[in-house]
PDB file of C-alpha atoms in Angstrom:
ATOM      1  CA  MET A   1     198.354 175.618 330.501  1.00 34.00           C
ATOM      2  CA  PRO A   2     196.332 178.807 331.157  1.00 35.00           C
ATOM      3  CA  HIS A   3     194.647 179.150 334.545  1.00 34.00           C
ATOM      4  CA  ARG A   4     191.063 177.924 335.132  1.00 35.00           C
ATOM      5  CA  LEU A   5     190.932 175.561 332.192  1.00 32.00           C
ATOM      6  CA  SER A   6     187.367 174.764 331.164  1.00 39.00           C
ATOM      7  CA  GLY A   7     187.903 172.374 328.296  1.00 41.00           C
ATOM      8  CA  LEU A   8     190.061 171.288 325.401  1.00 38.00           C
ATOM      9  CA  LEU A   9     188.155 170.655 322.187  1.00 40.00           C
ATOM     10  CA  ARG A  10     189.347 168.331 319.479  1.00 41.00           C
ATOM     11  CA  LYS A  11     187.801 167.073 316.262  1.00 37.00           C
ATOM     12  CA  SER A  12     185.459 164.250 317.134  1.00 35.00           C
ATOM     13  CA  GLY A  13     182.367 162.887 315.417  1.00 36.00           C
ATOM     14  CA  LEU A  14     181.588 166.126 313.541  1.00 35.00           C
ATOM     15  CA  ARG A  15     182.058 164.896 309.965  1.00 38.00           C
ATOM     16  CA  GLY A  16     185.697 165.926 310.054  1.00 42.00           C
ATOM     17  CA  ARG A  17     184.989 169.584 310.749  1.00 49.00           C
ATOM     18  CA  THR A  18     186.580 171.630 313.516  1.00 53.00           C
ATOM     19  CA  PRO A  19     183.916 172.159 316.216  1.00 62.00           C
ATOM     20  CA  VAL A  20     184.779 175.863 316.482  1.00 70.00           C
ATOM     21  CA  ARG A  21     184.367 178.127 313.444  1.00 73.00           C
ATOM     22  CA  PRO A  22     185.460 181.792 313.546  1.00 72.00           C
ATOM     23  CA  ILE A  23     182.765 183.975 311.959  1.00 75.00           C
ATOM     24  CA  GLY A  24     184.483 187.318 312.313  1.00 68.00           C
ATOM     25  CA  LEU A  25     186.651 189.145 314.799  1.00 63.00           C
ATOM     26  CA  GLY A  26     185.113 188.596 318.223  1.00 65.00           C
ATOM     27  CA  ALA A  27     182.655 185.786 317.377  1.00 70.00           C
ATOM     28  CA  TRP A  28     182.784 182.007 316.961  1.00 71.00           C
ATOM     29  CA  LEU A  29     180.248 179.367 316.084  1.00 72.00           C
ATOM     30  CA  VAL A  30     180.757 176.503 318.506  1.00 68.00           C
ATOM     31  CA  GLN A  31     179.557 172.924 318.118  1.00 61.00           C
ATOM     32  CA  ALA A  32     180.689 170.972 321.140  1.00 55.00           C
ATOM     33  CA  PRO A  33     179.382 169.009 324.140  1.00 48.00           C
ATOM     34  CA  TRP A  34     179.596 171.779 326.725  1.00 47.00           C
ATOM     35  CA  THR A  35     177.408 174.686 327.771  1.00 47.00           C
ATOM     36  CA  ASP A  36     179.419 176.820 330.196  1.00 49.00           C
ATOM     37  CA  THR A  37     178.114 180.399 329.985  1.00 47.00           C
ATOM     38  CA  ARG A  38     181.434 182.154 330.706  1.00 49.00           C
ATOM     39  CA  GLN A  39     183.834 180.903 328.075  1.00 52.00           C
ATOM     40  CA  ARG A  40     187.104 182.237 326.688  1.00 57.00           C
ATOM     41  CA  LEU A  41     188.668 180.729 323.607  1.00 59.00           C
ATOM     42  CA  ARG A  42     192.140 180.301 322.168  1.00 64.00           C
ATOM     43  CA  ARG A  43     193.289 178.272 319.197  1.00 63.00           C
ATOM     44  CA  LEU A  44     196.146 175.873 319.962  1.00 65.00           C
ATOM     45  CA  ASP A  45     196.531 174.248 316.545  1.00 63.00           C
ATOM     46  CA  ASP A  46     194.419 173.171 313.564  1.00 60.00           C
ATOM     47  CA  ASP A  47     192.624 170.538 315.607  1.00 57.00           C
ATOM     48  CA  ALA A  48     192.504 171.971 319.114  1.00 63.00           C
ATOM     49  CA  TRP A  49     190.926 174.909 320.903  1.00 59.00           C
ATOM     50  CA  LEU A  50     191.357 175.969 324.512  1.00 62.00           C
ATOM     51  CA  VAL A  51     188.223 177.137 326.319  1.00 58.00           C
ATOM     52  CA  GLN A  52     188.667 179.147 329.526  1.00 55.00           C
ATOM     53  CA  GLN A  53     186.207 180.568 331.984  1.00 48.00           C
ATOM     54  CA  GLY A  54     186.023 184.339 331.949  1.00 54.00           C
ATOM     55  CA  PRO A  55     183.615 187.290 332.027  1.00 59.00           C
ATOM     56  CA  ARG A  56     184.377 188.936 328.670  1.00 69.00           C
ATOM     57  CA  ARG A  57     182.652 186.561 326.285  1.00 71.00           C
ATOM     58  CA  GLN A  58     179.016 185.595 326.162  1.00 74.00           C
ATOM     59  CA  TRP A  59     177.650 182.201 325.196  1.00 73.00           C
ATOM     60  CA  HIS A  60     174.360 182.114 323.248  1.00 77.00           C
ATOM     61  CA  ARG A  61     172.861 178.698 322.633  1.00 79.00           C
ATOM     62  CA  VAL A  62     171.659 178.045 319.084  1.00 80.00           C
ATOM     63  CA  GLY A  63     168.869 175.493 318.781  1.00 81.00           C
ATOM     64  CA  PRO A  64     167.781 172.914 321.346  1.00 85.00           C
ATOM     65  CA  PRO A  65     170.226 171.597 323.960  1.00 79.00           C
ATOM     66  CA  GLU A  66     170.658 168.339 322.073  1.00 79.00           C
ATOM     67  CA  ALA A  67     172.088 170.295 319.114  1.00 76.00           C
ATOM     68  CA  ARG A  68     175.059 171.182 321.328  1.00 73.00           C
ATOM     69  CA  SER A  69     175.636 174.365 319.321  1.00 78.00           C
ATOM     70  CA  GLY A  70     175.911 178.019 320.093  1.00 76.00           C
ATOM     71  CA  LEU A  71     177.594 181.370 319.546  1.00 79.00           C
ATOM     72  CA  LEU A  72     180.539 182.525 321.612  1.00 75.00           C
ATOM     73  CA  VAL A  73     180.708 186.316 321.323  1.00 80.00           C
ATOM     74  CA  ASP A  74     183.049 189.022 322.529  1.00 78.00           C
ATOM     75  CA  LEU A  75     180.420 191.754 322.188  1.00 81.00           C
ATOM     76  CA  ALA A  76     182.813 194.691 322.119  1.00 82.00           C
ATOM     77  CA  ALA A  77     184.965 193.182 319.384  1.00 82.00           C
ATOM     78  CA  ALA A  78     181.996 191.822 317.434  1.00 84.00           C
ATOM     79  CA  ARG A  79     180.141 195.137 317.454  1.00 87.00           C
ATOM     80  CA  ALA A  80     183.254 196.951 316.303  1.00 88.00           C
ATOM     81  CA  HIS A  81     183.422 194.609 313.294  1.00 88.00           C
ATOM     82  CA  MET A  82     179.735 193.808 312.818  1.00 88.00           C
ATOM     83  CA  GLY A  83     179.922 193.619 309.035  1.00 87.00           C
ATOM     84  CA  ALA A  84     182.483 190.831 309.133  1.00 87.00           C
ATOM     85  CA  VAL A  85     180.600 188.987 311.878  1.00 86.00           C
ATOM     86  CA  GLN A  86     177.320 189.149 309.957  1.00 88.00           C
ATOM     87  CA  ARG A  87     178.991 187.934 306.754  1.00 88.00           C
ATOM     88  CA  GLY A  88     180.611 185.031 308.551  1.00 87.00           C
ATOM     89  CA  LEU A  89     177.439 183.945 310.310  1.00 87.00           C
ATOM     90  CA  GLY A  90     175.337 184.487 307.178  1.00 89.00           C
ATOM     91  CA  ASN A  91     177.705 182.390 305.073  1.00 90.00           C
ATOM     92  CA  TRP A  92     177.519 179.540 307.565  1.00 89.00           C
ATOM     93  CA  LEU A  93     173.720 179.717 307.743  1.00 91.00           C
ATOM     94  CA  ALA A  94     173.440 179.744 303.954  1.00 94.00           C
ATOM     95  CA  GLU A  95     175.726 176.728 303.541  1.00 94.00           C
ATOM     96  CA  GLU A  96     173.884 174.726 306.178  1.00 92.00           C
ATOM     97  CA  HIS A  97     170.473 175.703 304.796  1.00 96.00           C
ATOM     98  CA  VAL A  98     171.402 174.574 301.285  1.00 97.00           C
ATOM     99  CA  ALA A  99     172.724 171.283 302.674  1.00 96.00           C
ATOM    100  CA  HIS A 100     169.435 170.841 304.567  1.00 96.00           C
ATOM    101  CA  VAL A 101     167.362 171.491 301.416  1.00 97.00           C
ATOM    102  CA  LEU A 102     169.436 169.000 299.424  1.00 97.00           C
ATOM    103  CA  ARG A 103     168.849 166.336 302.062  1.00 96.00           C
ATOM    104  CA  GLU A 104     165.134 167.006 302.512  1.00 95.00           C
ATOM    105  CA  ALA A 105     164.396 167.119 298.763  1.00 96.00           C
ATOM    106  CA  ARG A 106     166.603 164.026 298.137  1.00 95.00           C
ATOM    107  CA  ILE A 107     168.609 165.934 295.523  1.00 97.00           C
ATOM    108  CA  ASN A 108     171.026 163.728 293.592  1.00 97.00           C
ATOM    109  CA  CYS A 109     172.183 166.175 290.898  1.00 98.00           C
ATOM    110  CA  VAL A 110     173.371 169.747 291.561  1.00 98.00           C
ATOM    111  CA  LEU A 111     173.905 172.042 288.570  1.00 98.00           C
ATOM    112  CA  ASP A 112     176.591 174.508 289.662  1.00 98.00           C
ATOM    113  CA  VAL A 113     176.163 177.286 287.084  1.00 98.00           C
ATOM    114  CA  GLY A 114     178.881 179.917 287.285  1.00 94.00           C
ATOM    115  CA  ALA A 115     181.220 177.582 289.141  1.00 95.00           C
ATOM    116  CA  ASN A 116     184.318 179.825 289.130  1.00 92.00           C
ATOM    117  CA  ALA A 117     187.116 177.742 290.724  1.00 92.00           C
ATOM    118  CA  GLY A 118     184.796 175.213 292.392  1.00 95.00           C
ATOM    119  CA  GLN A 119     184.275 176.869 295.770  1.00 94.00           C
ATOM    120  CA  TYR A 120     180.568 175.980 295.874  1.00 96.00           C
ATOM    121  CA  ALA A 121     181.132 172.332 294.965  1.00 97.00           C
ATOM    122  CA  ARG A 122     183.795 171.955 297.631  1.00 96.00           C
ATOM    123  CA  ARG A 123     181.461 173.425 300.250  1.00 95.00           C
ATOM    124  CA  LEU A 124     178.791 170.914 299.241  1.00 97.00           C
ATOM    125  CA  ARG A 125     181.204 168.054 299.756  1.00 96.00           C
ATOM    126  CA  THR A 126     182.296 169.442 303.122  1.00 92.00           C
ATOM    127  CA  ALA A 127     178.629 169.654 304.144  1.00 92.00           C
ATOM    128  CA  GLY A 128     178.156 165.964 303.351  1.00 93.00           C
ATOM    129  CA  TYR A 129     176.536 166.002 299.896  1.00 96.00           C
ATOM    130  CA  THR A 130     177.692 162.923 297.963  1.00 96.00           C
ATOM    131  CA  GLY A 131     175.544 163.097 294.826  1.00 97.00           C
ATOM    132  CA  ARG A 132     176.394 164.315 291.333  1.00 98.00           C
ATOM    133  CA  ILE A 133     177.714 167.844 290.803  1.00 98.00           C
ATOM    134  CA  VAL A 134     177.900 169.338 287.312  1.00 98.00           C
ATOM    135  CA  SER A 135     179.905 172.564 287.199  1.00 98.00           C
ATOM    136  CA  PHE A 136     179.337 174.968 284.303  1.00 98.00           C
ATOM    137  CA  GLU A 137     182.159 177.497 283.843  1.00 95.00           C
ATOM    138  CA  PRO A 138     183.082 179.278 280.586  1.00 94.00           C
ATOM    139  CA  VAL A 139     186.286 181.131 281.593  1.00 92.00           C
ATOM    140  CA  ALA A 140     189.238 179.030 280.415  1.00 90.00           C
ATOM    141  CA  GLU A 141     191.453 179.729 283.428  1.00 89.00           C
ATOM    142  CA  PHE A 142     188.805 178.444 285.812  1.00 91.00           C
ATOM    143  CA  VAL A 143     187.951 175.437 283.673  1.00 94.00           C
ATOM    144  CA  GLU A 144     191.500 174.202 284.261  1.00 94.00           C
ATOM    145  CA  LEU A 145     191.208 174.773 288.012  1.00 93.00           C
ATOM    146  CA  LEU A 146     187.845 173.010 288.118  1.00 96.00           C
ATOM    147  CA  GLU A 147     189.085 169.998 286.199  1.00 97.00           C
ATOM    148  CA  ALA A 148     192.008 169.669 288.601  1.00 96.00           C
ATOM    149  CA  ALA A 149     189.711 169.981 291.633  1.00 96.00           C
ATOM    150  CA  ALA A 150     187.280 167.386 290.252  1.00 97.00           C
ATOM    151  CA  ALA A 151     189.910 164.932 289.026  1.00 96.00           C
ATOM    152  CA  ASP A 152     189.590 162.584 292.003  1.00 95.00           C
ATOM    153  CA  ASP A 153     185.810 162.948 292.393  1.00 97.00           C
ATOM    154  CA  PRO A 154     183.924 160.636 289.985  1.00 96.00           C
ATOM    155  CA  GLU A 155     180.607 162.357 290.745  1.00 97.00           C
ATOM    156  CA  TRP A 156     181.864 165.866 289.924  1.00 98.00           C
ATOM    157  CA  ARG A 157     181.762 166.810 286.246  1.00 98.00           C
ATOM    158  CA  VAL A 158     182.965 169.999 284.544  1.00 98.00           C
ATOM    159  CA  LEU A 159     181.405 171.485 281.391  1.00 98.00           C
ATOM    160  CA  PRO A 160     183.348 174.373 279.774  1.00 97.00           C
ATOM    161  CA  TYR A 161     180.526 176.685 278.762  1.00 97.00           C
ATOM    162  CA  ALA A 162     177.930 179.042 280.188  1.00 96.00           C
ATOM    163  CA  LEU A 163     174.172 178.522 280.283  1.00 97.00           C
ATOM    164  CA  GLY A 164     171.748 181.065 278.831  1.00 96.00           C
ATOM    165  CA  ASP A 165     168.557 181.479 276.820  1.00 97.00           C
ATOM    166  CA  SER A 166     170.157 180.745 273.422  1.00 97.00           C
ATOM    167  CA  ASN A 167     172.884 178.601 271.880  1.00 98.00           C
ATOM    168  CA  THR A 168     175.527 181.120 270.836  1.00 97.00           C
ATOM    169  CA  THR A 169     178.924 182.631 271.550  1.00 96.00           C
ATOM    170  CA  ALA A 170     179.506 185.909 273.372  1.00 92.00           C
ATOM    171  CA  GLN A 171     182.121 188.127 274.969  1.00 90.00           C
ATOM    172  CA  ILE A 172     182.395 187.812 278.737  1.00 87.00           C
ATOM    173  CA  ASN A 173     184.015 190.609 280.746  1.00 80.00           C
ATOM    174  CA  THR A 174     186.697 189.033 282.916  1.00 81.00           C
ATOM    175  CA  THR A 175     187.965 191.254 285.710  1.00 72.00           C
ATOM    176  CA  PRO A 176     191.128 191.369 287.857  1.00 57.00           C
ATOM    177  CA  GLY A 177     191.039 188.121 289.818  1.00 60.00           C
ATOM    178  CA  LYS A 178     188.130 187.041 287.586  1.00 53.00           C
ATOM    179  CA  ARG A 179     185.827 186.644 290.597  1.00 66.00           C
ATOM    180  CA  LEU A 180     183.138 188.885 289.060  1.00 67.00           C
ATOM    181  CA  SER A 181     183.259 187.887 285.382  1.00 77.00           C
ATOM    182  CA  SER A 182     179.997 188.833 283.665  1.00 81.00           C
ATOM    183  CA  LEU A 183     178.326 188.948 280.274  1.00 80.00           C
ATOM    184  CA  LEU A 184     176.967 192.374 281.293  1.00 80.00           C
ATOM    185  CA  PRO A 185     178.858 195.678 281.640  1.00 79.00           C
ATOM    186  CA  ALA A 186     179.291 197.105 285.128  1.00 80.00           C
ATOM    187  CA  SER A 187     176.815 199.780 286.227  1.00 83.00           C
ATOM    188  CA  ASP A 188     177.931 203.129 287.605  1.00 84.00           C
ATOM    189  CA  PHE A 189     177.085 201.837 291.096  1.00 85.00           C
ATOM    190  CA  GLY A 190     179.031 198.629 290.511  1.00 82.00           C
ATOM    191  CA  ARG A 191     182.147 200.477 289.342  1.00 78.00           C
ATOM    192  CA  LYS A 192     181.928 202.829 292.326  1.00 84.00           C
ATOM    193  CA  VAL A 193     181.501 200.131 294.981  1.00 79.00           C
ATOM    194  CA  PHE A 194     183.655 197.386 293.435  1.00 77.00           C
ATOM    195  CA  THR A 195     186.337 199.667 292.027  1.00 62.00           C
ATOM    196  CA  GLU A 196     189.172 197.136 291.913  1.00 62.00           C
ATOM    197  CA  GLN A 197     187.058 194.178 290.772  1.00 64.00           C
ATOM    198  CA  LEU A 198     184.966 195.811 288.029  1.00 61.00           C
ATOM    199  CA  THR A 199     187.416 198.173 286.343  1.00 67.00           C
ATOM    200  CA  ALA A 200     189.509 197.414 283.261  1.00 67.00           C
ATOM    201  CA  PRO A 201     187.702 194.203 282.216  1.00 73.00           C
ATOM    202  CA  THR A 202     189.300 191.892 279.658  1.00 80.00           C
ATOM    203  CA  PRO A 203     186.957 190.341 277.056  1.00 83.00           C
ATOM    204  CA  GLU A 204     187.022 186.596 276.448  1.00 88.00           C
ATOM    205  CA  THR A 205     184.933 184.719 273.878  1.00 92.00           C
ATOM    206  CA  ILE A 206     182.836 181.955 275.433  1.00 93.00           C
ATOM    207  CA  GLU A 207     180.217 179.412 274.400  1.00 96.00           C
ATOM    208  CA  ILE A 208     176.649 179.598 275.740  1.00 97.00           C
ATOM    209  CA  ARG A 209     174.122 176.749 275.634  1.00 98.00           C
ATOM    210  CA  ARG A 210     170.536 176.288 276.738  1.00 98.00           C
ATOM    211  CA  LEU A 211     169.894 174.005 279.685  1.00 98.00           C
ATOM    212  CA  ASP A 212     167.048 172.169 277.956  1.00 98.00           C
ATOM    213  CA  GLY A 213     169.510 171.077 275.268  1.00 98.00           C
ATOM    214  CA  VAL A 214     172.076 169.600 277.656  1.00 98.00           C
ATOM    215  CA  LEU A 215     169.907 168.306 280.498  1.00 98.00           C
ATOM    216  CA  ASP A 216     169.743 164.749 279.175  1.00 98.00           C
ATOM    217  CA  GLU A 217     173.548 164.601 279.095  1.00 97.00           C
ATOM    218  CA  VAL A 218     173.757 166.076 282.576  1.00 97.00           C
ATOM    219  CA  VAL A 219     171.463 163.527 284.252  1.00 97.00           C
ATOM    220  CA  ALA A 220     172.514 160.502 282.183  1.00 97.00           C
ATOM    221  CA  GLY A 221     172.927 157.419 284.365  1.00 96.00           C
ATOM    222  CA  LEU A 222     170.605 158.629 287.137  1.00 96.00           C
ATOM    223  CA  SER A 223     167.515 156.416 287.288  1.00 92.00           C
ATOM    224  CA  GLN A 224     165.441 159.055 289.106  1.00 93.00           C
ATOM    225  CA  PRO A 225     167.089 162.457 288.647  1.00 96.00           C
ATOM    226  CA  ARG A 226     166.286 165.011 291.344  1.00 97.00           C
ATOM    227  CA  VAL A 227     167.841 168.264 290.176  1.00 98.00           C
ATOM    228  CA  TYR A 228     168.941 171.375 292.096  1.00 98.00           C
ATOM    229  CA  LEU A 229     169.808 174.418 289.955  1.00 98.00           C
ATOM    230  CA  LYS A 230     172.324 176.803 291.545  1.00 98.00           C
ATOM    231  CA  MET A 231     172.991 180.011 289.597  1.00 98.00           C
ATOM    232  CA  ASP A 232     175.701 182.592 290.294  1.00 94.00           C
ATOM    233  CA  THR A 233     176.196 184.213 286.908  1.00 92.00           C
ATOM    234  CA  GLN A 234     176.751 187.882 287.762  1.00 85.00           C
ATOM    235  CA  GLY A 235     173.485 189.242 286.383  1.00 90.00           C
ATOM    236  CA  TYR A 236     172.653 186.438 283.924  1.00 93.00           C
ATOM    237  CA  ASP A 237     170.541 184.180 286.171  1.00 96.00           C
ATOM    238  CA  LEU A 238     167.212 184.891 284.446  1.00 96.00           C
ATOM    239  CA  GLN A 239     168.620 184.033 281.007  1.00 96.00           C
ATOM    240  CA  THR A 240     170.031 180.821 282.478  1.00 97.00           C
ATOM    241  CA  PHE A 241     166.669 179.997 284.043  1.00 98.00           C
ATOM    242  CA  ARG A 242     164.754 180.703 280.812  1.00 98.00           C
ATOM    243  CA  GLY A 243     167.097 178.398 278.930  1.00 98.00           C
ATOM    244  CA  ALA A 244     165.525 175.434 280.726  1.00 98.00           C
ATOM    245  CA  GLY A 245     162.357 176.033 278.693  1.00 98.00           C
ATOM    246  CA  ASP A 246     159.598 173.499 279.299  1.00 97.00           C
ATOM    247  CA  ARG A 247     162.013 171.281 281.202  1.00 97.00           C
ATOM    248  CA  ILE A 248     162.158 173.653 284.153  1.00 98.00           C
ATOM    249  CA  GLY A 249     159.554 171.382 285.749  1.00 96.00           C
ATOM    250  CA  GLU A 250     162.303 168.787 286.189  1.00 97.00           C
ATOM    251  CA  VAL A 251     164.148 171.142 288.541  1.00 98.00           C
ATOM    252  CA  LEU A 252     162.920 170.539 292.103  1.00 97.00           C
ATOM    253  CA  ALA A 253     164.831 173.258 293.952  1.00 98.00           C
ATOM    254  CA  MET A 254     167.062 176.153 293.047  1.00 98.00           C
ATOM    255  CA  GLN A 255     169.345 178.940 294.222  1.00 98.00           C
ATOM    256  CA  SER A 256     169.734 182.309 292.530  1.00 98.00           C
ATOM    257  CA  GLU A 257     171.702 185.461 293.261  1.00 95.00           C
ATOM    258  CA  VAL A 258     169.140 188.282 293.231  1.00 96.00           C
ATOM    259  CA  ALA A 259     169.906 191.991 293.157  1.00 94.00           C
ATOM    260  CA  CYS A 260     168.494 194.783 295.296  1.00 94.00           C
ATOM    261  CA  VAL A 261     170.956 197.291 293.811  1.00 93.00           C
ATOM    262  CA  PRO A 262     172.215 196.063 290.387  1.00 90.00           C
ATOM    263  CA  ILE A 263     175.973 196.194 289.913  1.00 84.00           C
ATOM    264  CA  TYR A 264     175.626 195.505 286.155  1.00 86.00           C
ATOM    265  CA  ASP A 265     173.693 197.374 283.479  1.00 88.00           C
ATOM    266  CA  GLY A 266     170.656 195.352 282.390  1.00 90.00           C
ATOM    267  CA  MET A 267     170.726 193.186 285.511  1.00 91.00           C
ATOM    268  CA  PRO A 268     167.179 192.445 286.751  1.00 93.00           C
ATOM    269  CA  ARG A 269     166.213 193.416 290.269  1.00 95.00           C
ATOM    270  CA  LEU A 270     164.851 191.068 292.914  1.00 96.00           C
ATOM    271  CA  PRO A 271     161.100 191.651 292.222  1.00 96.00           C
ATOM    272  CA  GLU A 272     161.461 190.722 288.531  1.00 96.00           C
ATOM    273  CA  GLN A 273     163.461 187.582 289.284  1.00 97.00           C
ATOM    274  CA  LEU A 274     161.180 186.492 292.121  1.00 97.00           C
ATOM    275  CA  SER A 275     158.050 186.979 290.003  1.00 98.00           C
ATOM    276  CA  GLU A 276     159.383 184.772 287.214  1.00 97.00           C
ATOM    277  CA  TYR A 277     160.599 182.064 289.574  1.00 98.00           C
ATOM    278  CA  GLU A 278     157.253 181.994 291.385  1.00 98.00           C
ATOM    279  CA  ARG A 279     155.345 181.712 288.095  1.00 97.00           C
ATOM    280  CA  GLN A 280     157.261 178.488 287.482  1.00 97.00           C
ATOM    281  CA  GLY A 281     156.214 177.052 290.856  1.00 97.00           C
ATOM    282  CA  PHE A 282     159.166 177.872 293.120  1.00 98.00           C
ATOM    283  CA  GLU A 283     158.765 179.293 296.629  1.00 98.00           C
ATOM    284  CA  ILE A 284     161.345 180.824 298.963  1.00 98.00           C
ATOM    285  CA  THR A 285     162.910 178.792 301.765  1.00 97.00           C
ATOM    286  CA  GLY A 286     165.698 181.198 302.670  1.00 97.00           C
ATOM    287  CA  MET A 287     167.451 184.458 301.714  1.00 97.00           C
ATOM    288  CA  TYR A 288     171.029 185.288 302.737  1.00 95.00           C
ATOM    289  CA  PRO A 289     172.958 188.537 302.088  1.00 94.00           C
ATOM    290  CA  VAL A 290     175.869 188.155 299.689  1.00 92.00           C
ATOM    291  CA  SER A 291     177.129 191.741 299.821  1.00 89.00           C
ATOM    292  CA  ARG A 292     176.250 195.054 301.447  1.00 90.00           C
ATOM    293  CA  HIS A 293     176.908 198.712 300.713  1.00 90.00           C
ATOM    294  CA  ALA A 294     178.810 199.719 303.828  1.00 87.00           C
ATOM    295  CA  ALA A 295     178.021 203.426 303.520  1.00 89.00           C
ATOM    296  CA  THR A 296     174.232 202.930 303.532  1.00 92.00           C
ATOM    297  CA  LEU A 297     173.906 199.432 305.105  1.00 90.00           C
ATOM    298  CA  ARG A 298     171.821 198.317 302.091  1.00 92.00           C
ATOM    299  CA  VAL A 299     171.985 194.723 300.916  1.00 93.00           C
ATOM    300  CA  ILE A 300     173.293 194.685 297.339  1.00 93.00           C
ATOM    301  CA  GLU A 301     172.554 191.027 296.579  1.00 94.00           C
ATOM    302  CA  PHE A 302     170.951 188.038 298.256  1.00 95.00           C
ATOM    303  CA  ASP A 303     171.356 184.327 297.656  1.00 96.00           C
ATOM    304  CA  MET A 304     167.747 183.129 297.403  1.00 98.00           C
ATOM    305  CA  VAL A 305     166.977 179.427 297.905  1.00 98.00           C
ATOM    306  CA  MET A 306     163.654 178.115 296.551  1.00 98.00           C
ATOM    307  CA  VAL A 307     161.819 174.793 296.276  1.00 98.00           C
ATOM    308  CA  ARG A 308     158.739 173.306 294.713  1.00 96.00           C
ATOM    309  CA  ALA A 309     156.503 172.305 297.618  1.00 91.00           C
ATOM    310  CA  GLU A 310     155.677 169.015 295.927  1.00 89.00           C
ATOM    311  CA  ALA A 311     159.391 168.184 295.773  1.00 84.00           C
ATOM    312  CA  LEU A 312     159.244 167.533 299.508  1.00 86.00           C
ATOM    313  CA  THR A 313     155.690 166.230 299.917  1.00 78.00           C
ATOM    314  CA  ARG A 314     156.280 163.672 297.159  1.00 68.00           C
ATOM    315  CA  ALA A 315     159.924 162.914 297.943  1.00 63.00           C
ATOM    316  CA  PRO A 316     160.912 159.243 298.208  1.00 65.00           C
ATOM    317  CA  ALA A 317     161.032 157.814 301.715  1.00 61.00           C
ATOM    318  CA  ARG A 318     164.309 158.104 303.569  1.00 57.00           C
ATOM    319  CA  PRO A 319     166.563 155.047 303.181  1.00 48.00           C
ATOM    320  CA  SER A 320     166.159 152.520 305.982  1.00 38.00           C
ATOM    321  CA  LYS A 321     168.993 152.328 308.513  1.00 38.00           C
ATOM    322  CA  GLU A 322     168.574 148.591 308.722  1.00 33.00           C
TER     323      GLU A 322
END
C-alpha cells in the first residue's frame, strides 16, 4: 500500500454510484465522509479509490459540511485541460439540477424528445428518477437501440417518430455516427466546427407528429400527470414546442437546447427561443453549456431548464415517510 494512506473509499449508501467521479484530467468530484485538505487520489478498481495525503492537489468543499462533497483538483493538470474539466463539471451539474427539478416539481412523466440511443433516460434512472419516460426518436437505427434499452423497464416507452408543429413526413439528415441528426441543413459555421459530424449527411424519411395529438396516449394511466418536456432535436425545438398547441399548459417544466451560434441553417437563436418559452409561462432555473468554440471560447449551445413557478408552489405535498 502507498505510504501515508489517508483513506480507502468504497461504494456505500450513495445510490449505487461511485463516490469519486472524474470530471476531466486533473479534477474529480468527490462525495465521501472525509474532509482532509491535502488529498491525492488513485483508482484501485471499479469500486475502490485510494486517497493519499500530499501537497499537489487541492480540496474545495462544495456545499455545506453535511453534504460531504467537494472538488479534488490538481490545478496544473486541470488548467492545462480546462475545457475538458469544465465540460465534465458542467455535465454533472446539469444532470443533478434536472434531477432536483424533477423531484421538486413532482414530475411523473418525462418526454424525452430526440432520444438518440437513450443516454438521457439512462442518466435519469441513475439519478433516481423512477417515473414514466417516453422517448421519441425517428431514426430507425436508434429506435432499435432504444427498444432494447427499455425492454426491462416497464415505465420507459419508445415512440418511433419525431415531434414537430405538423403531422407529416420529412427527410432527416443523418450524419456519421448519427449523433447530430437534424431536419435542418448544417450552417457554414456548423460544417467548419463539426467537420466530421456534419459532413456527408444521409437522408432518411421519418414521421413527424404534433404533441397535442399524442399527449393523451403518452400520459394514459397516470391519474395526475405532471409532465416534463425535454427537447434535444438539433435545431427543431421550437417546432416541437409549438406542436403542443393549447396543451402546453399541461407541461410543468421543460428543457431545451438553445443556440448562441447556430450550427444549422434556419435554427433559432437563444433570444427567440427564450422569448417564446417565457410567453408561455416558463422561467429559467438553470443554463449549462453543451458545446464551445475552442478558438474563441464562445458557448455554441446551452441546455436551458425552465419551470412554471406555480408547478412548485402548487405541487402536491411530499409523501409521508411514515
